[in-house]
mmCIF file of C-alpha atoms in Angstrom:
data_model
loop_
_atom_site.group_PDB
_atom_site.id
_atom_site.type_symbol
_atom_site.label_atom_id
_atom_site.label_comp_id
_atom_site.label_asym_id
_atom_site.label_seq_id
_atom_site.Cartn_x
_atom_site.Cartn_y
_atom_site.Cartn_z
ATOM 1 C CA UNK A 97 -0.037 0.006 0.149
ATOM 2 C CA UNK A 98 3.038 2.231 0.700
ATOM 3 C CA UNK A 99 4.033 1.655 -2.848
ATOM 4 C CA UNK A 100 0.824 2.436 -4.361
ATOM 5 C CA UNK A 101 0.487 5.736 -2.363
ATOM 6 C CA UNK A 102 4.035 6.850 -3.213
ATOM 7 C CA UNK A 103 3.223 6.112 -7.036
ATOM 8 C CA UNK A 104 0.079 7.821 -6.732
ATOM 9 C CA UNK A 105 1.725 10.894 -5.149
ATOM 10 C CA UNK A 106 4.588 10.663 -7.558
ATOM 11 C CA UNK A 107 2.118 10.797 -10.489
ATOM 12 C CA UNK A 108 0.219 13.660 -9.019
ATOM 13 C CA UNK A 109 3.370 15.682 -8.716
ATOM 14 C CA UNK A 110 4.297 15.058 -12.171
ATOM 15 C CA UNK A 111 0.797 16.287 -13.480
ATOM 16 C CA UNK A 112 1.078 19.337 -11.351
ATOM 17 C CA UNK A 113 4.606 20.077 -13.006
ATOM 18 C CA UNK A 114 3.241 19.215 -16.522
ATOM 19 C CA UNK A 115 0.516 21.873 -15.845
ATOM 20 C CA UNK A 116 2.648 24.512 -14.548
ATOM 21 C CA UNK A 117 5.030 24.317 -17.554
ATOM 22 C CA UNK A 118 5.194 27.708 -19.481
ATOM 23 C CA UNK A 119 3.295 27.619 -22.776
ATOM 24 C CA UNK A 120 5.421 28.052 -25.738
ATOM 25 C CA UNK A 121 4.461 30.960 -27.728
ATOM 26 C CA UNK A 122 4.330 30.632 -31.545
ATOM 27 C CA UNK A 123 5.930 33.155 -33.762
ATOM 28 C CA UNK A 124 3.626 32.324 -36.624
ATOM 29 C CA UNK A 125 1.214 34.849 -37.741
ATOM 30 C CA UNK A 126 -2.065 33.630 -39.272
ATOM 31 C CA UNK A 127 -3.475 35.816 -41.756
ATOM 32 C CA UNK A 128 -6.146 35.278 -44.512
ATOM 33 C CA UNK A 129 -4.915 34.901 -48.039
ATOM 34 C CA UNK A 130 -5.649 37.982 -49.878
ATOM 35 C CA UNK A 131 -8.288 37.609 -52.595
ATOM 36 C CA UNK A 132 -7.138 38.411 -55.917
ATOM 37 C CA UNK A 133 -9.704 40.224 -57.837
ATOM 38 C CA UNK A 134 -9.562 39.158 -61.461
ATOM 39 C CA UNK A 135 -10.429 41.742 -64.047
ATOM 40 C CA UNK A 136 -13.501 40.649 -65.789
ATOM 41 C CA UNK A 137 -12.905 40.716 -69.698
ATOM 42 C CA UNK A 138 -14.949 43.063 -71.964
ATOM 43 C CA UNK A 139 -18.574 41.702 -71.918
ATOM 44 C CA UNK A 140 -21.120 41.462 -74.761
ATOM 45 C CA UNK A 141 -24.750 41.983 -74.519
ATOM 46 C CA UNK A 142 -25.653 38.855 -76.362
ATOM 47 C CA UNK A 143 -26.198 37.907 -80.021
ATOM 48 C CA UNK A 144 -29.548 37.504 -81.257
ATOM 49 C CA UNK A 145 -31.649 37.689 -84.361
ATOM 50 C CA UNK A 146 -35.507 37.682 -85.129
ATOM 51 C CA UNK A 147 -37.726 37.870 -88.046
ATOM 52 C CA UNK A 148 -41.563 38.102 -88.654
ATOM 53 C CA UNK A 149 -44.008 38.796 -91.246
ATOM 54 C CA UNK A 150 -45.699 42.115 -91.755
ATOM 55 C CA UNK A 151 -48.395 43.332 -94.047
ATOM 56 C CA UNK A 152 -47.469 46.634 -95.944
ATOM 57 C CA UNK A 153 -48.589 48.401 -99.125
ATOM 58 C CA UNK A 154 -50.872 45.523 -99.964
ATOM 59 C CA UNK A 155 -48.129 42.941 -99.702
ATOM 60 C CA UNK A 156 -46.315 40.634 -97.213
ATOM 61 C CA UNK A 157 -42.700 41.593 -96.170
ATOM 62 C CA UNK A 158 -40.348 39.701 -93.658
ATOM 63 C CA UNK A 159 -38.538 42.051 -91.408
ATOM 64 C CA UNK A 160 -35.270 40.636 -90.059
ATOM 65 C CA UNK A 161 -33.160 42.147 -87.335
ATOM 66 C CA UNK A 162 -29.741 40.796 -86.349
ATOM 67 C CA UNK A 163 -28.022 42.148 -83.181
ATOM 68 C CA UNK A 164 -24.445 41.433 -82.517
ATOM 69 C CA UNK A 165 -21.564 43.072 -80.617
ATOM 70 C CA UNK A 166 -18.665 44.503 -82.692
ATOM 71 C CA UNK A 167 -15.309 44.154 -81.630
ATOM 72 C CA UNK A 168 -14.077 46.634 -84.124
ATOM 73 C CA UNK A 169 -15.924 49.339 -82.530
ATOM 74 C CA UNK A 170 -14.775 51.391 -79.331
ATOM 75 C CA UNK A 171 -15.724 49.740 -76.021
ATOM 76 C CA UNK A 172 -18.135 51.538 -73.790
ATOM 77 C CA UNK A 173 -17.864 51.642 -70.070
ATOM 78 C CA UNK A 174 -20.761 51.096 -67.515
ATOM 79 C CA UNK A 175 -19.362 51.560 -63.995
ATOM 80 C CA UNK A 176 -16.065 49.565 -63.790
ATOM 81 C CA UNK A 177 -17.225 47.091 -66.597
ATOM 82 C CA UNK A 178 -16.318 47.223 -70.295
ATOM 83 C CA UNK A 179 -18.788 46.282 -73.032
ATOM 84 C CA UNK A 180 -18.530 46.068 -76.672
ATOM 85 C CA UNK A 181 -20.778 48.087 -78.608
ATOM 86 C CA UNK A 182 -23.334 46.802 -81.014
ATOM 87 C CA UNK A 183 -24.324 46.844 -84.643
ATOM 88 C CA UNK A 184 -27.674 45.872 -85.865
ATOM 89 C CA UNK A 185 -28.643 44.607 -89.293
ATOM 90 C CA UNK A 186 -32.000 45.400 -90.516
ATOM 91 C CA UNK A 187 -33.129 43.524 -93.518
ATOM 92 C CA UNK A 188 -36.503 43.622 -95.060
ATOM 93 C CA UNK A 189 -37.403 41.080 -97.941
ATOM 94 C CA UNK A 190 -40.337 41.150 -100.356
ATOM 95 C CA UNK A 191 -42.863 37.972 -100.558
ATOM 96 C CA UNK A 192 -40.774 36.657 -103.540
ATOM 97 C CA UNK A 193 -37.559 36.775 -101.533
ATOM 98 C CA UNK A 194 -36.147 39.819 -103.096
ATOM 99 C CA UNK A 195 -34.484 42.385 -100.993
ATOM 100 C CA UNK A 196 -36.090 45.669 -100.246
ATOM 101 C CA UNK A 197 -33.663 47.099 -97.524
ATOM 102 C CA UNK A 198 -30.545 45.932 -95.909
ATOM 103 C CA UNK A 199 -28.479 48.305 -93.611
ATOM 104 C CA UNK A 200 -26.248 47.605 -90.660
ATOM 105 C CA UNK A 201 -26.658 50.459 -87.926
ATOM 106 C CA UNK A 202 -24.261 51.515 -85.392
ATOM 107 C CA UNK A 203 -24.538 54.000 -82.450
ATOM 108 C CA UNK A 204 -22.842 56.456 -84.775
ATOM 109 C CA UNK A 205 -25.981 56.628 -87.142
ATOM 110 C CA UNK A 206 -27.837 58.099 -83.929
ATOM 111 C CA UNK A 207 -25.133 60.531 -82.618
ATOM 112 C CA UNK A 208 -27.165 63.652 -83.615
ATOM 113 C CA UNK A 209 -29.934 62.484 -81.147
ATOM 114 C CA UNK A 210 -27.839 61.353 -78.153
ATOM 115 C CA UNK A 211 -25.970 63.488 -75.334
ATOM 116 C CA UNK A 212 -22.133 63.177 -75.250
ATOM 117 C CA UNK A 213 -22.399 60.874 -72.134
ATOM 118 C CA UNK A 214 -24.251 58.439 -74.524
ATOM 119 C CA UNK A 215 -21.967 58.861 -77.298
ATOM 120 C CA UNK A 216 -18.830 57.947 -74.999
ATOM 121 C CA UNK A 217 -20.101 55.275 -72.720
ATOM 122 C CA UNK A 218 -23.592 54.199 -74.271
ATOM 123 C CA UNK A 219 -24.210 51.412 -76.651
ATOM 124 C CA UNK A 220 -26.727 50.552 -79.559
ATOM 125 C CA UNK A 221 -29.090 48.646 -77.363
ATOM 126 C CA UNK A 222 -31.928 47.756 -79.907
ATOM 127 C CA UNK A 223 -33.946 48.252 -83.011
ATOM 128 C CA UNK A 224 -37.400 46.702 -82.966
ATOM 129 C CA UNK A 225 -40.310 46.771 -85.494
ATOM 130 C CA UNK A 226 -43.150 48.933 -84.106
ATOM 131 C CA UNK A 227 -45.883 49.422 -86.698
ATOM 132 C CA UNK A 228 -46.912 50.359 -90.311
ATOM 133 C CA UNK A 229 -48.410 53.898 -90.868
ATOM 134 C CA UNK A 230 -49.378 54.772 -94.305
ATOM 135 C CA UNK A 231 -46.182 54.185 -96.576
ATOM 136 C CA UNK A 232 -43.900 54.323 -93.552
ATOM 137 C CA UNK A 233 -42.471 51.498 -91.536
ATOM 138 C CA UNK A 234 -41.779 52.605 -87.762
ATOM 139 C CA UNK A 235 -39.003 51.015 -85.686
ATOM 140 C CA UNK A 236 -38.227 51.803 -81.941
ATOM 141 C CA UNK A 237 -34.387 52.207 -81.512
ATOM 142 C CA UNK A 238 -32.637 52.840 -78.260
ATOM 143 C CA UNK A 239 -29.053 53.957 -77.238
ATOM 144 C CA UNK A 240 -28.277 53.454 -73.448
ATOM 145 C CA UNK A 241 -26.402 51.426 -70.905
ATOM 146 C CA UNK A 242 -25.271 48.100 -72.045
ATOM 147 C CA UNK A 243 -26.175 46.407 -68.627
ATOM 148 C CA UNK A 244 -29.195 44.548 -69.534
ATOM 149 C CA UNK A 245 -30.592 45.083 -66.158
ATOM 150 C CA UNK A 246 -30.447 48.885 -66.489
ATOM 151 C CA UNK A 247 -33.501 50.991 -67.839
ATOM 152 C CA UNK A 248 -31.137 53.998 -68.890
ATOM 153 C CA UNK A 249 -31.613 54.585 -72.398
ATOM 154 C CA UNK A 250 -32.881 57.126 -75.050
ATOM 155 C CA UNK A 251 -35.552 56.119 -76.997
ATOM 156 C CA UNK A 252 -35.478 56.876 -80.733
ATOM 157 C CA UNK A 253 -37.637 56.291 -83.595
ATOM 158 C CA UNK A 254 -36.355 54.967 -86.969
ATOM 159 C CA UNK A 255 -38.713 55.660 -89.936
ATOM 160 C CA UNK A 256 -38.368 53.766 -93.248
ATOM 161 C CA UNK A 257 -40.148 54.985 -96.480
ATOM 162 C CA UNK A 258 -41.572 52.880 -99.516
ATOM 163 C CA UNK A 259 -38.361 54.267 -101.350
ATOM 164 C CA UNK A 260 -35.949 52.918 -98.745
ATOM 165 C CA UNK A 261 -35.032 56.307 -97.049
ATOM 166 C CA UNK A 262 -34.328 56.267 -93.389
ATOM 167 C CA UNK A 263 -35.208 59.268 -90.876
ATOM 168 C CA UNK A 264 -34.288 59.165 -87.219
ATOM 169 C CA UNK A 265 -35.757 61.139 -84.392
ATOM 170 C CA UNK A 266 -35.988 61.211 -80.623
ATOM 171 C CA UNK A 267 -39.294 59.344 -79.409
ATOM 172 C CA UNK A 268 -41.101 62.182 -77.762
ATOM 173 C CA UNK A 269 -44.283 60.067 -77.310
ATOM 174 C CA UNK A 270 -44.963 58.967 -73.739
ATOM 175 C CA UNK A 271 -45.774 55.283 -73.508
ATOM 176 C CA UNK A 272 -48.918 55.066 -71.686
ATOM 177 C CA UNK A 273 -50.108 51.734 -72.691
ATOM 178 C CA UNK A 274 -52.080 52.729 -75.715
ATOM 179 C CA UNK A 275 -52.171 55.160 -78.356
ATOM 180 C CA UNK A 276 -55.228 56.688 -80.309
ATOM 181 C CA UNK A 277 -54.332 54.668 -83.340
ATOM 182 C CA UNK A 278 -54.340 51.566 -81.007
ATOM 183 C CA UNK A 279 -57.585 52.378 -79.228
ATOM 184 C CA UNK A 280 -56.262 54.518 -76.317
ATOM 185 C CA UNK A 281 -57.825 57.878 -75.718
ATOM 186 C CA UNK A 282 -57.037 60.901 -77.849
ATOM 187 C CA UNK A 283 -56.601 62.780 -74.625
ATOM 188 C CA UNK A 284 -53.591 60.305 -73.722
ATOM 189 C CA UNK A 285 -52.047 60.975 -77.097
ATOM 190 C CA UNK A 286 -52.362 64.851 -76.762
ATOM 191 C CA UNK A 287 -51.013 64.764 -73.204
ATOM 192 C CA UNK A 288 -47.947 62.957 -74.349
ATOM 193 C CA UNK A 289 -47.321 65.374 -77.208
ATOM 194 C CA UNK A 290 -47.393 68.178 -74.782
ATOM 195 C CA UNK A 291 -44.717 66.656 -72.409
#
């Protein structure tokens, strides 16, 4: 029993000495690895094409629109992100397949109708068929932010005559959900013109 008590006492003394041992301090510094922000390359808005048939001047025409980024044009900047500017080809063919109109538009075609900021940092964001009116075809066009989620743009009107002549103007009509020609009230159309 003496042996076991002295062994127990020795063990307790050894444990107490181990507990009092001075902690070794590490000279290692733990730091988070810095996150390297990789610059995102120049983005494209996304290429697409569409076509549909319209009735105009007593005949059927096919309106085709092809939207594509153009790497030969100067890039535009939206915040810190660079984008390629776009070109849009408008091609209209007759019922027999012959070509009535074919032209590629860039932002430069609309330069007289947009401010300096849009000339520098805006992109051609779209041309879409709107309507026929008499011997004219109407298209809605826009120049603005290349970010698809943005609603920052200048609305424009592109008119095409039966002779293939193009005229461009700012869209001054307020989109109120319907015009007099589409069944909306004439008051809405007059109010929109006054704005």
